[in-house]
PDB file of C-alpha atoms in Angstrom:
ATOM      1  CA  UNK A   1       6.953 -22.681  37.301  1.00  0.00           C
ATOM      2  CA  UNK A   2       4.727 -20.248  38.768  1.00  0.00           C
ATOM      3  CA  UNK A   3       4.330 -16.283  38.346  1.00  0.00           C
ATOM      4  CA  UNK A   4       6.278 -14.332  40.161  1.00  0.00           C
ATOM      5  CA  UNK A   5       5.361 -10.695  40.607  1.00  0.00           C
ATOM      6  CA  UNK A   6       6.984  -7.997  38.211  1.00  0.00           C
ATOM      7  CA  UNK A   7       9.721  -5.799  39.864  1.00  0.00           C
ATOM      8  CA  UNK A   8       8.497  -2.558  40.721  1.00  0.00           C
ATOM      9  CA  UNK A   9       9.553  -0.054  37.936  1.00  0.00           C
ATOM     10  CA  UNK A  10      11.722   2.438  40.040  1.00  0.00           C
ATOM     11  CA  UNK A  11      12.074   5.159  37.087  1.00  0.00           C
ATOM     12  CA  UNK A  12       9.714   6.038  34.639  1.00  0.00           C
ATOM     13  CA  UNK A  13      10.166   5.397  30.851  1.00  0.00           C
ATOM     14  CA  UNK A  14      11.322   8.897  30.282  1.00  0.00           C
ATOM     15  CA  UNK A  15      12.310  12.054  32.279  1.00  0.00           C
ATOM     16  CA  UNK A  16      10.016  15.137  32.821  1.00  0.00           C
ATOM     17  CA  UNK A  17      12.562  17.037  30.392  1.00  0.00           C
ATOM     18  CA  UNK A  18      12.047  13.885  27.806  1.00  0.00           C
ATOM     19  CA  UNK A  19       8.132  14.102  28.219  1.00  0.00           C
ATOM     20  CA  UNK A  20       8.148  17.726  27.899  1.00  0.00           C
ATOM     21  CA  UNK A  21       9.810  17.556  24.394  1.00  0.00           C
ATOM     22  CA  UNK A  22       7.453  14.777  23.167  1.00  0.00           C
ATOM     23  CA  UNK A  23       4.492  16.871  24.330  1.00  0.00           C
ATOM     24  CA  UNK A  24       6.000  19.916  22.597  1.00  0.00           C
ATOM     25  CA  UNK A  25       6.146  18.031  19.278  1.00  0.00           C
ATOM     26  CA  UNK A  26       2.949  16.375  19.764  1.00  0.00           C
ATOM     27  CA  UNK A  27       1.350  19.719  20.297  1.00  0.00           C
ATOM     28  CA  UNK A  28       3.816  21.758  18.082  1.00  0.00           C
ATOM     29  CA  UNK A  29       4.017  24.188  21.066  1.00  0.00           C
ATOM     30  CA  UNK A  30       6.533  27.238  20.263  1.00  0.00           C
ATOM     31  CA  UNK A  31       8.362  26.530  23.717  1.00  0.00           C
ATOM     32  CA  UNK A  32       8.955  23.984  26.443  1.00  0.00           C
ATOM     33  CA  UNK A  33       7.200  26.130  28.995  1.00  0.00           C
ATOM     34  CA  UNK A  34       4.019  26.097  27.017  1.00  0.00           C
ATOM     35  CA  UNK A  35       4.110  22.408  26.921  1.00  0.00           C
ATOM     36  CA  UNK A  36       4.917  22.243  30.403  1.00  0.00           C
ATOM     37  CA  UNK A  37       1.585  24.130  31.310  1.00  0.00           C
ATOM     38  CA  UNK A  38      -0.215  21.932  29.309  1.00  0.00           C
ATOM     39  CA  UNK A  39       1.442  18.841  31.027  1.00  0.00           C
ATOM     40  CA  UNK A  40       0.442  20.147  34.589  1.00  0.00           C
ATOM     41  CA  UNK A  41      -3.116  21.340  33.603  1.00  0.00           C
ATOM     42  CA  UNK A  42      -4.150  18.254  31.712  1.00  0.00           C
ATOM     43  CA  UNK A  43      -2.199  16.162  34.522  1.00  0.00           C
ATOM     44  CA  UNK A  44      -4.153  17.961  37.376  1.00  0.00           C
ATOM     45  CA  UNK A  45      -7.605  17.496  35.526  1.00  0.00           C
ATOM     46  CA  UNK A  46      -7.033  13.909  34.976  1.00  0.00           C
ATOM     47  CA  UNK A  47      -6.099  13.190  38.594  1.00  0.00           C
ATOM     48  CA  UNK A  48      -9.581  14.491  39.569  1.00  0.00           C
ATOM     49  CA  UNK A  49     -11.098  11.674  37.400  1.00  0.00           C
ATOM     50  CA  UNK A  50      -8.962   8.853  38.211  1.00  0.00           C
ATOM     51  CA  UNK A  51      -9.306   6.477  41.454  1.00  0.00           C
ATOM     52  CA  UNK A  52      -7.933   3.410  42.715  1.00  0.00           C
ATOM     53  CA  UNK A  53      -4.913   0.947  41.292  1.00  0.00           C
ATOM     54  CA  UNK A  54      -5.049   2.693  37.995  1.00  0.00           C
ATOM     55  CA  UNK A  55      -4.150   6.239  39.509  1.00  0.00           C
ATOM     56  CA  UNK A  56      -1.508   4.882  41.623  1.00  0.00           C
ATOM     57  CA  UNK A  57      -0.205   2.625  38.549  1.00  0.00           C
ATOM     58  CA  UNK A  58      -0.132   5.642  36.057  1.00  0.00           C
ATOM     59  CA  UNK A  59       1.671   7.807  38.506  1.00  0.00           C
ATOM     60  CA  UNK A  60       4.502   5.142  38.801  1.00  0.00           C
ATOM     61  CA  UNK A  61       4.610   5.313  35.167  1.00  0.00           C
ATOM     62  CA  UNK A  62       4.843   9.214  34.797  1.00  0.00           C
ATOM     63  CA  UNK A  63       7.939  11.157  35.368  1.00  0.00           C
ATOM     64  CA  UNK A  64       7.819  12.571  39.422  1.00  0.00           C
ATOM     65  CA  UNK A  65       6.782  16.108  38.027  1.00  0.00           C
ATOM     66  CA  UNK A  66       3.832  14.817  35.780  1.00  0.00           C
ATOM     67  CA  UNK A  67       2.822  12.320  38.723  1.00  0.00           C
ATOM     68  CA  UNK A  68       2.778  15.060  41.545  1.00  0.00           C
ATOM     69  CA  UNK A  69       0.398  17.161  39.322  1.00  0.00           C
ATOM     70  CA  UNK A  70      -1.963  14.041  38.827  1.00  0.00           C
ATOM     71  CA  UNK A  71      -1.690  12.754  42.487  1.00  0.00           C
ATOM     72  CA  UNK A  72      -2.088  16.331  44.200  1.00  0.00           C
ATOM     73  CA  UNK A  73      -5.813  16.277  43.222  1.00  0.00           C
ATOM     74  CA  UNK A  74      -8.543  14.761  45.101  1.00  0.00           C
ATOM     75  CA  UNK A  75     -10.764  12.923  42.876  1.00  0.00           C
ATOM     76  CA  UNK A  76     -14.424  14.426  41.983  1.00  0.00           C
ATOM     77  CA  UNK A  77     -17.145  12.802  43.103  1.00  0.00           C
ATOM     78  CA  UNK A  78     -18.676  12.925  40.070  1.00  0.00           C
ATOM     79  CA  UNK A  79     -16.959  11.742  36.815  1.00  0.00           C
ATOM     80  CA  UNK A  80     -16.883  13.948  33.573  1.00  0.00           C
ATOM     81  CA  UNK A  81     -17.471  12.436  29.957  1.00  0.00           C
ATOM     82  CA  UNK A  82     -14.622  12.977  27.593  1.00  0.00           C
ATOM     83  CA  UNK A  83     -16.147  16.321  26.304  1.00  0.00           C
ATOM     84  CA  UNK A  84     -17.186  17.218  29.872  1.00  0.00           C
ATOM     85  CA  UNK A  85     -13.432  17.081  30.768  1.00  0.00           C
ATOM     86  CA  UNK A  86     -12.385  19.133  27.822  1.00  0.00           C
ATOM     87  CA  UNK A  87     -15.173  21.927  28.578  1.00  0.00           C
ATOM     88  CA  UNK A  88     -14.175  21.886  32.159  1.00  0.00           C
ATOM     89  CA  UNK A  89     -10.340  22.454  31.194  1.00  0.00           C
ATOM     90  CA  UNK A  90     -11.211  25.270  28.921  1.00  0.00           C
ATOM     91  CA  UNK A  91     -13.300  27.012  31.865  1.00  0.00           C
ATOM     92  CA  UNK A  92     -10.627  26.550  34.358  1.00  0.00           C
ATOM     93  CA  UNK A  93      -7.916  27.697  32.065  1.00  0.00           C
ATOM     94  CA  UNK A  94      -9.883  30.605  30.067  1.00  0.00           C
ATOM     95  CA  UNK A  95      -9.230  29.088  26.829  1.00  0.00           C
ATOM     96  CA  UNK A  96     -11.377  27.817  24.125  1.00  0.00           C
ATOM     97  CA  UNK A  97     -12.558  24.375  23.927  1.00  0.00           C
ATOM     98  CA  UNK A  98     -10.562  23.920  20.744  1.00  0.00           C
ATOM     99  CA  UNK A  99      -7.487  24.743  22.690  1.00  0.00           C
ATOM    100  CA  UNK A 100      -8.464  22.580  25.520  1.00  0.00           C
ATOM    101  CA  UNK A 101      -8.945  19.649  23.248  1.00  0.00           C
ATOM    102  CA  UNK A 102      -5.542  20.184  21.666  1.00  0.00           C
ATOM    103  CA  UNK A 103      -3.795  20.423  24.898  1.00  0.00           C
ATOM    104  CA  UNK A 104      -5.265  17.195  26.199  1.00  0.00           C
ATOM    105  CA  UNK A 105      -4.759  15.144  23.064  1.00  0.00           C
ATOM    106  CA  UNK A 106      -0.968  16.275  23.108  1.00  0.00           C
ATOM    107  CA  UNK A 107      -0.495  15.522  26.682  1.00  0.00           C
ATOM    108  CA  UNK A 108      -2.624  12.486  26.695  1.00  0.00           C
ATOM    109  CA  UNK A 109      -1.008  11.095  23.412  1.00  0.00           C
ATOM    110  CA  UNK A 110       2.293  10.684  25.492  1.00  0.00           C
ATOM    111  CA  UNK A 111       0.814   9.472  28.639  1.00  0.00           C
ATOM    112  CA  UNK A 112      -0.947   6.780  26.928  1.00  0.00           C
ATOM    113  CA  UNK A 113       2.517   5.762  25.562  1.00  0.00           C
ATOM    114  CA  UNK A 114       4.041   5.919  29.290  1.00  0.00           C
ATOM    115  CA  UNK A 115       1.159   4.040  30.487  1.00  0.00           C
ATOM    116  CA  UNK A 116       1.215   1.038  28.063  1.00  0.00           C
ATOM    117  CA  UNK A 117      -1.703  -0.702  26.329  1.00  0.00           C
ATOM    118  CA  UNK A 118      -2.935  -2.784  29.440  1.00  0.00           C
ATOM    119  CA  UNK A 119      -3.073   0.281  32.201  1.00  0.00           C
ATOM    120  CA  UNK A 120      -4.652   2.262  29.417  1.00  0.00           C
ATOM    121  CA  UNK A 121      -7.148  -0.089  28.673  1.00  0.00           C
ATOM    122  CA  UNK A 122      -8.170  -0.318  32.331  1.00  0.00           C
ATOM    123  CA  UNK A 123      -8.102   3.457  32.758  1.00  0.00           C
ATOM    124  CA  UNK A 124     -10.465   3.912  29.821  1.00  0.00           C
ATOM    125  CA  UNK A 125     -12.567   1.096  31.420  1.00  0.00           C
ATOM    126  CA  UNK A 126     -12.927   3.185  34.519  1.00  0.00           C
ATOM    127  CA  UNK A 127     -13.592   6.752  32.739  1.00  0.00           C
ATOM    128  CA  UNK A 128     -17.045   7.230  31.170  1.00  0.00           C
ATOM    129  CA  UNK A 129     -17.247   7.755  27.332  1.00  0.00           C
ATOM    130  CA  UNK A 130     -15.301   9.943  25.278  1.00  0.00           C
ATOM    131  CA  UNK A 131     -11.796   9.637  26.855  1.00  0.00           C
ATOM    132  CA  UNK A 132     -10.523   7.022  24.229  1.00  0.00           C
ATOM    133  CA  UNK A 133     -10.589   9.881  21.568  1.00  0.00           C
ATOM    134  CA  UNK A 134      -8.657  12.212  23.915  1.00  0.00           C
ATOM    135  CA  UNK A 135      -5.967   9.321  24.568  1.00  0.00           C
ATOM    136  CA  UNK A 136      -5.680   8.818  20.821  1.00  0.00           C
ATOM    137  CA  UNK A 137      -7.611   5.650  20.686  1.00  0.00           C
ATOM    138  CA  UNK A 138     -10.605   4.362  18.867  1.00  0.00           C
ATOM    139  CA  UNK A 139     -13.759   4.592  21.161  1.00  0.00           C
ATOM    140  CA  UNK A 140     -14.895   1.126  21.406  1.00  0.00           C
ATOM    141  CA  UNK A 141     -17.813   0.479  23.357  1.00  0.00           C
ATOM    142  CA  UNK A 142     -20.286  -2.453  23.497  1.00  0.00           C
ATOM    143  CA  UNK A 143     -23.860  -1.693  22.461  1.00  0.00           C
ATOM    144  CA  UNK A 144     -26.552  -1.272  25.013  1.00  0.00           C
ATOM    145  CA  UNK A 145     -29.394  -3.394  24.692  1.00  0.00           C
ATOM    146  CA  UNK A 146     -32.549  -1.776  23.951  1.00  0.00           C
TER     147      UNK A 146
END
């Protein structure tokens, strides 16, 4: 028997309301509205960093509202490191890097579960160093020859 294409997943694994509740729990946010702000901000920033099939597949795995925040952004011409991503988020939101890092970790922990291990590995391979920790993963890089 040959491999058949997998059917397209018509619905993400969770609704936007469920995603907000997970992010609210992960980030210990006092309200669902605060979790929603974090989701929209982080997804918009991530949308500027991802391109290609990984961007499309991640959007398909997300609830519609999160997918729209991700795909509404034009990818940046220059990729930010993980730390650069956090600093850029802090500057855009007018918060401290600590708060931006907290928001990023809370949202991307949920996103990593929605994406699944295979897609997440491809996303991390596409992005510069420092993103694995933001997604709650170990940062494993091959040593560079001297």
